[in-house]
């Protein structure tokens, strides 16, 4: 699981009441591999991501995996710096959580990550209720 | 087996054996690829600007490959762990270390577990129909469909699109699916490819946020303005007539003198032999005794 995915994931169970973000990572195996090389195409992609990323969640997740390369605050100067964007791309795309546990901050429910695939399956009674 | 949906849960049907079979069948790969290419076409993604695409029911990652070739980053969810295992192996086996995809084990019927406005687009190939069947007493298809669509509505960015290809068992199922999507606020409808063929027929549910189709801007700017102008006058004309009752239109008598003279002229221009116009032309005959 990439950190990009982690930044989007949220526990949507009814008990979390929409506050199931960000999931706390307890990592037992992390792999950093050059699975997605950086180029101009990717630069455009990362630039587009800046508006939707949750920065504090990303910093927290990166530190939980032991990667301290990112600055704590995102400034406008940084958003135009290609070197910074490359570093950000590396953190988002090339750091993979292979084995570990994701914990919901609201309910404490644990979601295991096995072979790089997080298991987010909920039971029917835990699901968010919808009106129809 | 024609409909695997009737046999039980998707993760039970797509077990390890079935997942491998699915992934190694060249026919299956060809069909899925073709559908995905069509779905991506309907998504109208800008290939020069890479998007983050959610792939629901990604299976062994066949649809993800198409997105990847176009340079997009995708996140696949599937309810079958065995399918995901095959997808993962695929990534490592083929030595394609450069992959833009990521995988997640999840059931779409329980709602998508993402932050709001995360994805630029969403694609789903041959998965949606699974939501129409319940595998346990607790599962209610209508509820699961609503949960899925309303969560899809929140996780998509405004202006994003979703194209979901599915195989409805009956016409009612197609209606139920598209109706639920409209109820949660989506605009759009079902596109049917090859409607005359029972086998090749494909349903694509195309969802977007825009309620009206905006006209394209560009070289046709002036023509568009003219059209707009016309629209306005039509609207005004309708508005001014509101409330007033139009007088009944006078019926024109058929076969009047003008009509006959016009007709004769037309025949003459065609070079036909026509009687000359006299004072008797178009006169009514005297009544019979």
mmCIF file of C-alpha atoms in Angstrom:
data_model
loop_
_atom_site.group_PDB
_atom_site.id
_atom_site.type_symbol
_atom_site.label_atom_id
_atom_site.label_comp_id
_atom_site.label_asym_id
_atom_site.label_seq_id
_atom_site.Cartn_x
_atom_site.Cartn_y
_atom_site.Cartn_z
ATOM 1 C CA UNK A 1 0.000 0.000 0.000
ATOM 2 C CA UNK A 2 1.311 3.393 -0.995
ATOM 3 C CA UNK A 3 1.161 6.487 1.166
ATOM 4 C CA UNK A 4 -0.965 8.070 -1.553
ATOM 5 C CA UNK A 5 -3.579 5.419 -0.872
ATOM 6 C CA UNK A 6 -3.203 5.878 2.870
ATOM 7 C CA UNK A 7 -3.868 9.590 2.463
ATOM 8 C CA UNK A 8 -7.202 8.807 0.848
ATOM 9 C CA UNK A 9 -8.300 5.967 3.159
ATOM 10 C CA UNK A 10 -10.858 6.577 5.851
ATOM 11 C CA UNK A 11 -12.794 4.259 8.105
ATOM 12 C CA UNK A 12 -16.365 4.747 6.940
ATOM 13 C CA UNK A 13 -18.017 2.518 9.512
ATOM 14 C CA UNK A 14 -21.079 3.979 11.189
ATOM 15 C CA UNK A 15 -19.338 3.966 14.581
ATOM 16 C CA UNK A 16 -16.536 6.255 13.336
ATOM 17 C CA UNK A 17 -19.069 9.008 12.554
ATOM 18 C CA UNK A 18 -16.969 10.347 9.689
ATOM 19 C CA UNK A 19 -13.927 10.837 11.908
ATOM 20 C CA UNK A 20 -12.041 7.719 10.842
ATOM 21 C CA UNK A 21 -9.135 9.668 9.353
ATOM 22 C CA UNK A 22 -6.158 9.470 9.292
ATOM 23 C CA UNK A 23 -5.603 5.796 10.042
ATOM 24 C CA UNK A 24 -2.654 5.203 12.349
ATOM 25 C CA UNK A 25 -0.002 2.949 10.851
ATOM 26 C CA UNK A 26 1.775 0.261 12.836
ATOM 27 C CA UNK A 27 4.273 -1.081 10.334
ATOM 28 C CA UNK A 28 6.100 -4.371 10.567
ATOM 29 C CA UNK A 29 7.469 -4.390 7.010
ATOM 30 C CA UNK A 30 8.071 -1.397 4.762
ATOM 31 C CA UNK A 31 9.608 -1.515 1.320
ATOM 32 C CA UNK A 32 11.027 1.399 -0.631
ATOM 33 C CA UNK A 33 11.296 0.498 -4.296
ATOM 34 C CA UNK A 34 11.500 2.573 -7.424
ATOM 35 C CA UNK A 35 8.178 1.299 -8.707
ATOM 36 C CA UNK A 36 7.104 4.529 -10.306
ATOM 37 C CA UNK A 37 9.917 6.603 -11.871
ATOM 38 C CA UNK A 38 9.633 10.360 -11.787
ATOM 39 C CA UNK A 39 9.261 12.267 -15.034
ATOM 40 C CA UNK A 40 7.471 15.343 -16.396
ATOM 41 C CA UNK A 41 4.229 13.431 -16.585
ATOM 42 C CA UNK A 42 4.462 12.570 -12.895
ATOM 43 C CA UNK A 43 5.403 16.161 -12.068
ATOM 44 C CA UNK A 44 2.062 17.305 -13.467
ATOM 45 C CA UNK A 45 0.339 14.581 -11.464
ATOM 46 C CA UNK A 46 1.934 15.566 -8.152
ATOM 47 C CA UNK A 47 1.176 19.245 -8.788
ATOM 48 C CA UNK A 48 -2.457 18.328 -9.264
ATOM 49 C CA UNK A 49 -2.425 16.299 -6.039
ATOM 50 C CA UNK A 50 -1.252 19.181 -3.848
ATOM 51 C CA UNK A 51 -4.734 20.616 -3.577
ATOM 52 C CA UNK A 52 -6.305 17.385 -2.346
ATOM 53 C CA UNK A 53 -3.585 15.924 -0.109
ATOM 54 C CA UNK A 54 -4.021 16.119 3.619
ATOM 55 C CA UNK A 55 -0.571 17.371 4.514
ATOM 56 C CA UNK A 56 -0.540 16.750 8.256
ATOM 57 C CA UNK A 57 -1.824 13.206 7.712
ATOM 58 C CA UNK A 58 0.922 12.578 5.182
ATOM 59 C CA UNK A 59 3.667 13.886 7.500
ATOM 60 C CA UNK A 60 2.341 11.747 10.324
ATOM 61 C CA UNK A 61 2.149 8.632 8.142
ATOM 62 C CA UNK A 62 5.639 9.208 6.780
ATOM 63 C CA UNK A 63 7.082 9.565 10.287
ATOM 64 C CA UNK A 64 5.259 6.390 11.368
ATOM 65 C CA UNK A 65 7.119 4.619 8.566
ATOM 66 C CA UNK A 66 10.382 6.320 9.509
ATOM 67 C CA UNK A 67 10.670 8.727 6.581
ATOM 68 C CA UNK A 68 11.460 12.258 7.758
ATOM 69 C CA UNK A 69 12.307 13.900 4.396
ATOM 70 C CA UNK A 70 9.224 16.076 4.082
ATOM 71 C CA UNK A 71 8.910 19.616 5.505
ATOM 72 C CA UNK A 72 6.264 20.027 8.229
ATOM 73 C CA UNK A 73 4.449 22.861 6.481
ATOM 74 C CA UNK A 74 3.555 23.135 2.812
ATOM 75 C CA UNK A 75 4.348 26.619 1.506
ATOM 76 C CA UNK A 76 3.662 28.105 -1.905
ATOM 77 C CA UNK A 77 7.366 28.369 -2.733
ATOM 78 C CA UNK A 78 7.722 24.655 -2.179
ATOM 79 C CA UNK A 79 4.807 23.880 -4.485
ATOM 80 C CA UNK A 80 6.809 25.315 -7.390
ATOM 81 C CA UNK A 81 10.094 23.656 -6.523
ATOM 82 C CA UNK A 82 10.638 20.638 -8.814
ATOM 83 C CA UNK A 83 13.106 19.036 -6.405
ATOM 84 C CA UNK A 84 10.576 19.121 -3.611
ATOM 85 C CA UNK A 85 7.911 17.693 -5.915
ATOM 86 C CA UNK A 86 10.225 14.847 -6.820
ATOM 87 C CA UNK A 87 10.833 14.085 -3.150
ATOM 88 C CA UNK A 88 7.112 14.218 -2.477
ATOM 89 C CA UNK A 89 6.453 11.915 -5.400
ATOM 90 C CA UNK A 90 8.986 9.474 -4.013
ATOM 91 C CA UNK A 91 7.260 9.403 -0.619
ATOM 92 C CA UNK A 92 3.790 9.050 -2.126
ATOM 93 C CA UNK A 93 4.482 6.458 -4.790
ATOM 94 C CA UNK A 94 7.607 4.498 -3.916
ATOM 95 C CA UNK A 95 7.164 3.776 -0.227
ATOM 96 C CA UNK A 96 5.087 0.638 0.221
ATOM 97 C CA UNK A 97 3.640 -0.698 3.433
ATOM 98 C CA UNK A 98 3.840 -4.466 3.048
ATOM 99 C CA UNK A 99 2.817 -5.807 6.468
ATOM 100 C CA UNK A 100 1.212 -3.908 9.270
ATOM 101 C CA UNK A 101 -1.937 -2.682 10.912
ATOM 102 C CA UNK A 102 -4.040 0.404 10.282
ATOM 103 C CA UNK A 103 -5.896 1.662 13.341
ATOM 104 C CA UNK A 104 -8.944 3.885 13.188
ATOM 105 C CA UNK A 105 -8.418 7.002 15.390
ATOM 106 C CA UNK A 106 -12.129 7.214 16.279
ATOM 107 C CA UNK A 107 -13.077 3.631 17.114
ATOM 108 C CA UNK A 108 -9.743 1.859 17.465
ATOM 109 C CA UNK A 109 -10.795 -0.766 14.951
ATOM 110 C CA UNK A 110 -7.839 -2.468 13.305
ATOM 111 C CA UNK A 111 -7.475 -3.080 9.588
ATOM 112 C CA UNK A 112 -4.667 -5.506 8.756
ATOM 113 C CA UNK A 113 -2.341 -4.983 5.791
ATOM 114 C CA UNK A 114 -1.058 -8.238 4.348
ATOM 115 C CA UNK A 115 1.274 -8.555 1.323
ATOM 116 C CA UNK A 116 0.760 -4.880 0.612
ATOM 117 C CA UNK A 117 -3.032 -5.162 0.433
ATOM 118 C CA UNK A 118 -5.087 -3.475 3.171
ATOM 119 C CA UNK A 119 -8.232 -5.273 4.227
ATOM 120 C CA UNK A 120 -10.990 -2.707 4.595
ATOM 121 C CA UNK A 121 -13.916 -5.147 4.538
ATOM 122 C CA UNK A 122 -16.718 -4.212 6.939
ATOM 123 C CA UNK A 123 -19.535 -6.359 8.262
ATOM 124 C CA UNK A 124 -23.005 -5.434 7.106
ATOM 125 C CA UNK A 125 -24.069 -4.214 10.564
ATOM 126 C CA UNK A 126 -20.998 -1.940 10.866
ATOM 127 C CA UNK A 127 -21.723 -0.071 7.644
ATOM 128 C CA UNK A 128 -22.774 3.525 7.460
ATOM 129 C CA UNK A 129 -26.530 3.879 7.396
ATOM 130 C CA UNK A 130 -27.985 5.505 4.355
ATOM 131 C CA UNK A 131 -31.393 6.965 3.792
ATOM 132 C CA UNK A 132 -33.250 5.869 0.713
ATOM 133 C CA UNK B 1 -22.460 -21.067 -16.050
ATOM 134 C CA UNK B 2 -24.138 -18.020 -17.433
ATOM 135 C CA UNK B 3 -24.577 -15.935 -14.304
ATOM 136 C CA UNK B 4 -22.022 -16.440 -11.512
ATOM 137 C CA UNK B 5 -23.905 -13.820 -9.454
ATOM 138 C CA UNK B 6 -26.577 -16.414 -8.667
ATOM 139 C CA UNK B 7 -24.125 -18.818 -7.070
ATOM 140 C CA UNK B 8 -23.232 -16.780 -4.014
ATOM 141 C CA UNK B 9 -20.741 -14.241 -2.825
ATOM 142 C CA UNK B 10 -18.234 -12.826 -5.320
ATOM 143 C CA UNK B 11 -15.285 -13.734 -3.131
ATOM 144 C CA UNK B 12 -16.520 -17.338 -3.021
ATOM 145 C CA UNK B 13 -16.969 -17.543 -6.759
ATOM 146 C CA UNK B 14 -13.649 -15.925 -7.577
ATOM 147 C CA UNK B 15 -11.613 -18.303 -5.458
ATOM 148 C CA UNK B 16 -7.996 -19.100 -6.123
ATOM 149 C CA UNK B 17 -8.739 -21.541 -8.943
ATOM 150 C CA UNK B 18 -11.299 -19.318 -10.637
ATOM 151 C CA UNK B 19 -9.072 -16.258 -10.280
ATOM 152 C CA UNK B 20 -6.199 -18.003 -12.048
ATOM 153 C CA UNK B 21 -8.503 -19.310 -14.751
ATOM 154 C CA UNK B 22 -9.863 -15.822 -15.254
ATOM 155 C CA UNK B 23 -6.453 -14.298 -15.474
ATOM 156 C CA UNK B 24 -5.004 -16.822 -17.921
ATOM 157 C CA UNK B 25 -7.926 -16.933 -20.340
ATOM 158 C CA UNK B 26 -6.919 -14.966 -23.417
ATOM 159 C CA UNK B 27 -10.558 -14.564 -24.421
ATOM 160 C CA UNK B 28 -11.411 -13.053 -21.061
ATOM 161 C CA UNK B 29 -8.420 -10.735 -21.248
ATOM 162 C CA UNK B 30 -9.398 -9.608 -24.742
ATOM 163 C CA UNK B 31 -13.001 -8.915 -23.793
ATOM 164 C CA UNK B 32 -12.112 -7.101 -20.583
ATOM 165 C CA UNK B 33 -9.535 -5.008 -22.381
ATOM 166 C CA UNK B 34 -11.945 -4.001 -25.076
ATOM 167 C CA UNK B 35 -14.580 -3.006 -22.513
ATOM 168 C CA UNK B 36 -12.045 -1.049 -20.492
ATOM 169 C CA UNK B 37 -10.854 0.852 -23.532
ATOM 170 C CA UNK B 38 -14.423 1.800 -24.343
ATOM 171 C CA UNK B 39 -15.071 2.804 -20.724
ATOM 172 C CA UNK B 40 -11.942 4.972 -20.657
ATOM 173 C CA UNK B 41 -13.108 6.572 -23.884
ATOM 174 C CA UNK B 42 -16.434 7.394 -22.209
ATOM 175 C CA UNK B 43 -14.562 8.817 -19.203
ATOM 176 C CA UNK B 44 -13.046 11.477 -21.469
ATOM 177 C CA UNK B 45 -9.832 11.678 -19.427
ATOM 178 C CA UNK B 46 -7.163 14.084 -20.488
ATOM 179 C CA UNK B 47 -4.148 11.833 -21.130
ATOM 180 C CA UNK B 48 -1.700 14.735 -20.923
ATOM 181 C CA UNK B 49 -2.789 15.392 -17.338
ATOM 182 C CA UNK B 50 -2.522 12.185 -15.290
ATOM 183 C CA UNK B 51 -5.534 11.481 -13.099
ATOM 184 C CA UNK B 52 -6.127 9.454 -9.975
ATOM 185 C CA UNK B 53 -8.677 6.823 -10.958
ATOM 186 C CA UNK B 54 -10.604 4.490 -8.691
ATOM 187 C CA UNK B 55 -11.118 1.024 -10.163
ATOM 188 C CA UNK B 56 -13.983 -0.794 -8.461
ATOM 189 C CA UNK B 57 -13.924 -4.549 -8.855
ATOM 190 C CA UNK B 58 -10.429 -4.439 -10.316
ATOM 191 C CA UNK B 59 -10.060 -8.228 -10.261
ATOM 192 C CA UNK B 60 -6.642 -9.292 -11.442
ATOM 193 C CA UNK B 61 -5.841 -5.782 -12.626
ATOM 194 C CA UNK B 62 -6.690 -6.100 -16.313
ATOM 195 C CA UNK B 63 -8.516 -2.784 -16.387
ATOM 196 C CA UNK B 64 -5.739 -1.142 -14.422
ATOM 197 C CA UNK B 65 -3.262 -2.041 -17.145
ATOM 198 C CA UNK B 66 -5.221 0.008 -19.673
ATOM 199 C CA UNK B 67 -5.238 3.006 -17.340
ATOM 200 C CA UNK B 68 -1.561 2.538 -16.677
ATOM 201 C CA UNK B 69 -0.666 2.560 -20.360
ATOM 202 C CA UNK B 70 -2.350 5.943 -20.584
ATOM 203 C CA UNK B 71 -0.255 7.224 -17.694
ATOM 204 C CA UNK B 72 -2.953 7.411 -15.028
ATOM 205 C CA UNK B 73 -2.563 6.366 -11.415
ATOM 206 C CA UNK B 74 -5.179 3.913 -10.208
ATOM 207 C CA UNK B 75 -6.386 2.338 -7.025
ATOM 208 C CA UNK B 76 -8.157 -0.967 -7.354
ATOM 209 C CA UNK B 77 -10.661 -2.456 -4.900
ATOM 210 C CA UNK B 78 -12.011 -5.960 -5.059
ATOM 211 C CA UNK B 79 -14.000 -8.167 -2.743
ATOM 212 C CA UNK B 80 -12.069 -11.282 -3.751
ATOM 213 C CA UNK B 81 -8.785 -11.616 -1.942
ATOM 214 C CA UNK B 82 -7.673 -14.348 -4.352
ATOM 215 C CA UNK B 83 -8.152 -12.052 -7.312
ATOM 216 C CA UNK B 84 -6.023 -9.415 -5.602
ATOM 217 C CA UNK B 85 -3.326 -11.973 -4.893
ATOM 218 C CA UNK B 86 -3.223 -12.805 -8.598
ATOM 219 C CA UNK B 87 -3.072 -9.088 -9.403
ATOM 220 C CA UNK B 88 -0.174 -8.671 -6.998
ATOM 221 C CA UNK B 89 1.700 -11.616 -8.474
ATOM 222 C CA UNK B 90 1.106 -10.199 -11.910
ATOM 223 C CA UNK B 91 2.857 -7.051 -10.900
ATOM 224 C CA UNK B 92 5.874 -8.961 -9.671
ATOM 225 C CA UNK B 93 5.918 -11.818 -12.207
ATOM 226 C CA UNK B 94 6.011 -9.767 -15.347
ATOM 227 C CA UNK B 95 8.904 -7.760 -13.903
ATOM 228 C CA UNK B 96 6.907 -4.632 -14.584
ATOM 229 C CA UNK B 97 8.336 -2.889 -11.594
ATOM 230 C CA UNK B 98 6.931 0.350 -12.861
ATOM 231 C CA UNK B 99 3.385 0.200 -11.760
ATOM 232 C CA UNK B 100 1.061 3.054 -10.977
ATOM 233 C CA UNK B 101 -1.580 0.856 -9.420
ATOM 234 C CA UNK B 102 -2.355 0.065 -5.833
ATOM 235 C CA UNK B 103 -4.710 -2.559 -4.423
ATOM 236 C CA UNK B 104 -7.209 -2.790 -1.619
ATOM 237 C CA UNK B 105 -9.491 -5.512 -0.285
ATOM 238 C CA UNK B 106 -12.955 -4.089 0.056
ATOM 239 C CA UNK B 107 -16.645 -4.708 -0.615
ATOM 240 C CA UNK B 108 -18.202 -1.880 -2.604
ATOM 241 C CA UNK B 109 -21.607 -2.588 -1.086
ATOM 242 C CA UNK B 110 -20.439 -1.311 2.291
ATOM 243 C CA UNK B 111 -19.592 2.131 0.930
ATOM 244 C CA UNK B 112 -16.248 3.421 -0.284
ATOM 245 C CA UNK B 113 -13.808 4.105 2.572
ATOM 246 C CA UNK B 114 -12.215 7.328 1.290
ATOM 247 C CA UNK B 115 -12.018 10.985 2.123
ATOM 248 C CA UNK B 116 -14.399 13.223 0.138
ATOM 249 C CA UNK B 117 -13.315 14.562 -3.265
ATOM 250 C CA UNK B 118 -10.284 12.329 -3.649
ATOM 251 C CA UNK B 119 -10.597 10.786 -7.103
ATOM 252 C CA UNK B 120 -10.642 12.413 -10.522
ATOM 253 C CA UNK B 121 -12.587 9.551 -12.053
ATOM 254 C CA UNK B 122 -13.983 6.123 -11.358
ATOM 255 C CA UNK B 123 -14.150 3.047 -13.526
ATOM 256 C CA UNK B 124 -15.714 -0.339 -12.925
ATOM 257 C CA UNK B 125 -15.740 -3.273 -15.309
ATOM 258 C CA UNK B 126 -18.280 -6.102 -14.981
ATOM 259 C CA UNK B 127 -18.770 -5.694 -11.240
ATOM 260 C CA UNK B 128 -21.830 -3.568 -10.519
ATOM 261 C CA UNK B 129 -24.371 -6.332 -11.151
ATOM 262 C CA UNK B 130 -23.044 -8.190 -8.088
ATOM 263 C CA UNK B 131 -24.687 -5.527 -5.935
ATOM 264 C CA UNK B 132 -28.136 -6.596 -7.153
ATOM 265 C CA UNK B 133 -27.915 -9.923 -5.310
ATOM 266 C CA UNK B 134 -27.908 -10.485 -1.593
ATOM 267 C CA UNK B 135 -25.741 -13.213 -0.137
ATOM 268 C CA UNK B 136 -27.072 -13.139 3.373
ATOM 269 C CA UNK B 137 -30.285 -12.166 5.115
ATOM 270 C CA UNK B 138 -28.675 -8.949 6.364
ATOM 271 C CA UNK B 139 -27.836 -7.737 2.875
ATOM 272 C CA UNK B 140 -30.379 -5.619 1.119
ATOM 273 C CA UNK B 141 -29.492 -4.965 -2.542
ATOM 274 C CA UNK B 142 -31.265 -1.607 -2.657
ATOM 275 C CA UNK B 143 -29.522 -0.464 0.493
ATOM 276 C CA UNK B 144 -26.147 -1.629 -0.753
ATOM 277 C CA UNK B 145 -26.609 0.098 -4.102
ATOM 278 C CA UNK B 146 -27.592 3.361 -2.405
ATOM 279 C CA UNK B 147 -24.658 3.098 -0.025
ATOM 280 C CA UNK B 148 -22.299 2.498 -2.929
ATOM 281 C CA UNK B 149 -23.556 5.340 -5.098
ATOM 282 C CA UNK B 150 -23.821 7.897 -2.298
ATOM 283 C CA UNK B 151 -20.266 7.141 -1.194
ATOM 284 C CA UNK B 152 -19.119 7.334 -4.817
ATOM 285 C CA UNK B 153 -20.773 10.737 -5.034
ATOM 286 C CA UNK B 154 -18.706 12.024 -2.137
ATOM 287 C CA UNK B 155 -15.323 10.528 -3.040
ATOM 288 C CA UNK B 156 -15.364 11.843 -6.622
ATOM 289 C CA UNK B 157 -14.105 15.336 -7.316
ATOM 290 C CA UNK B 158 -16.714 17.730 -8.654
ATOM 291 C CA UNK B 159 -16.441 17.637 -12.406
ATOM 292 C CA UNK B 160 -15.254 14.040 -12.310
ATOM 293 C CA UNK B 161 -16.934 11.211 -14.131
ATOM 294 C CA UNK B 162 -17.650 7.587 -13.422
ATOM 295 C CA UNK B 163 -18.144 4.899 -16.056
ATOM 296 C CA UNK B 164 -19.406 1.581 -14.753
ATOM 297 C CA UNK B 165 -19.878 -1.312 -17.136
ATOM 298 C CA UNK B 166 -22.268 -3.985 -15.903
ATOM 299 C CA UNK B 167 -24.296 -6.974 -17.033
ATOM 300 C CA UNK B 168 -27.920 -6.573 -15.931
ATOM 301 C CA UNK B 169 -29.840 -9.826 -15.732
ATOM 302 C CA UNK B 170 -33.137 -8.130 -16.516
ATOM 303 C CA UNK B 171 -34.244 -4.718 -17.718
ATOM 304 C CA UNK B 172 -35.509 -3.989 -14.181
ATOM 305 C CA UNK B 173 -32.019 -4.411 -12.809
ATOM 306 C CA UNK B 174 -30.638 -1.829 -15.234
ATOM 307 C CA UNK B 175 -33.417 0.540 -14.207
ATOM 308 C CA UNK B 176 -32.830 -0.092 -10.495
ATOM 309 C CA UNK B 177 -29.129 0.644 -10.869
ATOM 310 C CA UNK B 178 -29.475 3.829 -12.899
ATOM 311 C CA UNK B 179 -32.389 4.997 -10.756
ATOM 312 C CA UNK B 180 -30.357 4.631 -7.567
ATOM 313 C CA UNK B 181 -27.494 6.581 -9.138
ATOM 314 C CA UNK B 182 -29.834 9.420 -10.083
ATOM 315 C CA UNK B 183 -31.430 9.430 -6.633
ATOM 316 C CA UNK B 184 -28.149 10.189 -4.888
ATOM 317 C CA UNK B 185 -27.617 13.175 -7.160
ATOM 318 C CA UNK B 186 -25.709 11.950 -10.187
ATOM 319 C CA UNK B 187 -26.539 13.049 -13.706
ATOM 320 C CA UNK B 188 -26.116 10.700 -16.596
ATOM 321 C CA UNK B 189 -27.521 7.473 -17.930
ATOM 322 C CA UNK B 190 -26.873 4.132 -19.513
ATOM 323 C CA UNK B 191 -25.026 3.792 -22.804
ATOM 324 C CA UNK B 192 -25.739 0.523 -24.592
ATOM 325 C CA UNK B 193 -23.245 -0.781 -27.132
ATOM 326 C CA UNK B 194 -24.321 -3.361 -29.715
ATOM 327 C CA UNK B 195 -27.983 -3.273 -28.610
ATOM 328 C CA UNK B 196 -29.010 -5.778 -31.289
ATOM 329 C CA UNK B 197 -26.665 -8.535 -30.229
ATOM 330 C CA UNK B 198 -27.500 -10.698 -27.247
ATOM 331 C CA UNK B 199 -23.862 -11.658 -26.689
ATOM 332 C CA UNK B 200 -21.938 -8.504 -27.498
ATOM 333 C CA UNK B 201 -24.435 -6.156 -25.845
ATOM 334 C CA UNK B 202 -22.749 -4.022 -23.202
ATOM 335 C CA UNK B 203 -24.221 -1.592 -20.690
ATOM 336 C CA UNK B 204 -22.183 1.369 -19.484
ATOM 337 C CA UNK B 205 -23.532 3.565 -16.734
ATOM 338 C CA UNK B 206 -22.004 6.995 -17.334
ATOM 339 C CA UNK B 207 -22.268 9.305 -14.329
ATOM 340 C CA UNK B 208 -21.276 12.929 -13.973
ATOM 341 C CA UNK B 209 -22.131 15.999 -11.967
ATOM 342 C CA UNK B 210 -23.177 18.337 -14.739
ATOM 343 C CA UNK B 211 -26.905 18.489 -15.222
ATOM 344 C CA UNK B 212 -26.805 19.993 -18.698
ATOM 345 C CA UNK B 213 -24.478 19.329 -21.576
ATOM 346 C CA UNK B 214 -22.458 22.513 -21.967
ATOM 347 C CA UNK B 215 -21.871 23.421 -25.626
ATOM 348 C CA UNK B 216 -18.283 23.200 -26.748
ATOM 349 C CA UNK B 217 -16.404 26.453 -27.100
ATOM 350 C CA UNK B 218 -13.968 27.106 -29.908
ATOM 351 C CA UNK B 219 -14.044 27.855 -33.602
ATOM 352 C CA UNK B 220 -17.828 27.671 -33.661
ATOM 353 C CA UNK B 221 -18.192 30.646 -31.320
ATOM 354 C CA UNK B 222 -20.271 32.785 -33.671
ATOM 355 C CA UNK B 223 -22.608 30.031 -34.758
ATOM 356 C CA UNK B 224 -23.183 29.242 -31.110
ATOM 357 C CA UNK B 225 -24.088 32.839 -30.364
ATOM 358 C CA UNK B 226 -26.598 32.839 -33.214
ATOM 359 C CA UNK B 227 -28.163 29.738 -31.761
ATOM 360 C CA UNK B 228 -28.320 31.328 -28.345
ATOM 361 C CA UNK B 229 -29.995 34.407 -29.826
ATOM 362 C CA UNK B 230 -32.621 32.211 -31.441
ATOM 363 C CA UNK B 231 -33.209 30.481 -28.169
ATOM 364 C CA UNK B 232 -33.940 33.789 -26.493
ATOM 365 C CA UNK B 233 -36.466 34.920 -29.080
ATOM 366 C CA UNK B 234 -38.244 31.602 -28.955
ATOM 367 C CA UNK B 235 -38.428 31.916 -25.193
ATOM 368 C CA UNK B 236 -39.810 35.440 -25.386
ATOM 369 C CA UNK B 237 -42.396 34.536 -27.978
ATOM 370 C CA UNK B 238 -43.600 31.738 -25.755
ATOM 371 C CA UNK B 239 -43.584 34.026 -22.740
ATOM 372 C CA UNK B 240 -45.648 36.795 -24.343
ATOM 373 C CA UNK B 241 -48.312 34.339 -25.420
ATOM 374 C CA UNK B 242 -48.690 33.001 -21.937
ATOM 375 C CA UNK B 243 -52.222 33.260 -20.642
ATOM 376 C CA UNK B 244 -53.670 34.567 -23.905
ATOM 377 C CA UNK B 245 -55.758 32.127 -25.841
ATOM 378 C CA UNK B 246 -54.812 31.999 -29.484
ATOM 379 C CA UNK B 247 -57.714 32.540 -31.881
ATOM 380 C CA UNK B 248 -58.578 29.384 -33.764
ATOM 381 C CA UNK B 249 -56.795 29.274 -37.089
ATOM 382 C CA UNK B 250 -59.077 29.822 -40.076
ATOM 383 C CA UNK B 251 -59.178 26.741 -42.225
ATOM 384 C CA UNK B 252 -57.985 27.469 -45.707
ATOM 385 C CA UNK B 253 -60.310 26.102 -48.345
ATOM 386 C CA UNK B 254 -58.706 23.448 -50.396
ATOM 387 C CA UNK B 255 -58.674 23.732 -54.186
ATOM 388 C CA UNK B 256 -59.042 27.484 -54.250
ATOM 389 C CA UNK B 257 -58.362 29.392 -57.465
ATOM 390 C CA UNK B 258 -54.837 30.353 -56.320
ATOM 391 C CA UNK B 259 -54.041 26.766 -55.479
ATOM 392 C CA UNK B 260 -55.184 25.529 -58.897
ATOM 393 C CA UNK B 261 -53.305 28.290 -60.770
ATOM 394 C CA UNK B 262 -50.179 27.525 -58.803
ATOM 395 C CA UNK B 263 -50.566 23.832 -59.524
ATOM 396 C CA UNK B 264 -51.043 24.468 -63.239
ATOM 397 C CA UNK B 265 -47.963 26.693 -63.304
ATOM 398 C CA UNK B 266 -45.946 23.987 -61.645
ATOM 399 C CA UNK B 267 -47.121 21.462 -64.238
ATOM 400 C CA UNK B 268 -46.272 23.886 -67.050
ATOM 401 C CA UNK B 269 -42.722 24.371 -65.782
ATOM 402 C CA UNK B 270 -42.360 20.615 -65.883
ATOM 403 C CA UNK B 271 -43.262 20.779 -69.594
ATOM 404 C CA UNK B 272 -46.605 19.010 -69.240
ATOM 405 C CA UNK B 273 -49.604 19.677 -71.462
ATOM 406 C CA UNK B 274 -51.874 21.946 -69.381
ATOM 407 C CA UNK B 275 -55.183 23.622 -70.349
ATOM 408 C CA UNK B 276 -54.901 27.423 -70.637
ATOM 409 C CA UNK B 277 -56.108 29.660 -67.771
ATOM 410 C CA UNK B 278 -59.535 31.090 -68.623
ATOM 411 C CA UNK B 279 -62.407 32.773 -66.748
ATOM 412 C CA UNK B 280 -63.824 29.264 -66.226
ATOM 413 C CA UNK B 281 -60.736 28.029 -64.381
ATOM 414 C CA UNK B 282 -61.586 26.809 -60.871
ATOM 415 C CA UNK B 283 -65.246 27.677 -61.240
ATOM 416 C CA UNK B 284 -67.635 25.347 -59.488
ATOM 417 C CA UNK B 285 -70.053 23.357 -61.595
ATOM 418 C CA UNK B 286 -73.724 24.046 -61.392
ATOM 419 C CA UNK B 287 -75.523 21.821 -58.969
ATOM 420 C CA UNK B 288 -77.195 18.784 -60.459
ATOM 421 C CA UNK B 289 -80.890 18.438 -60.553
#
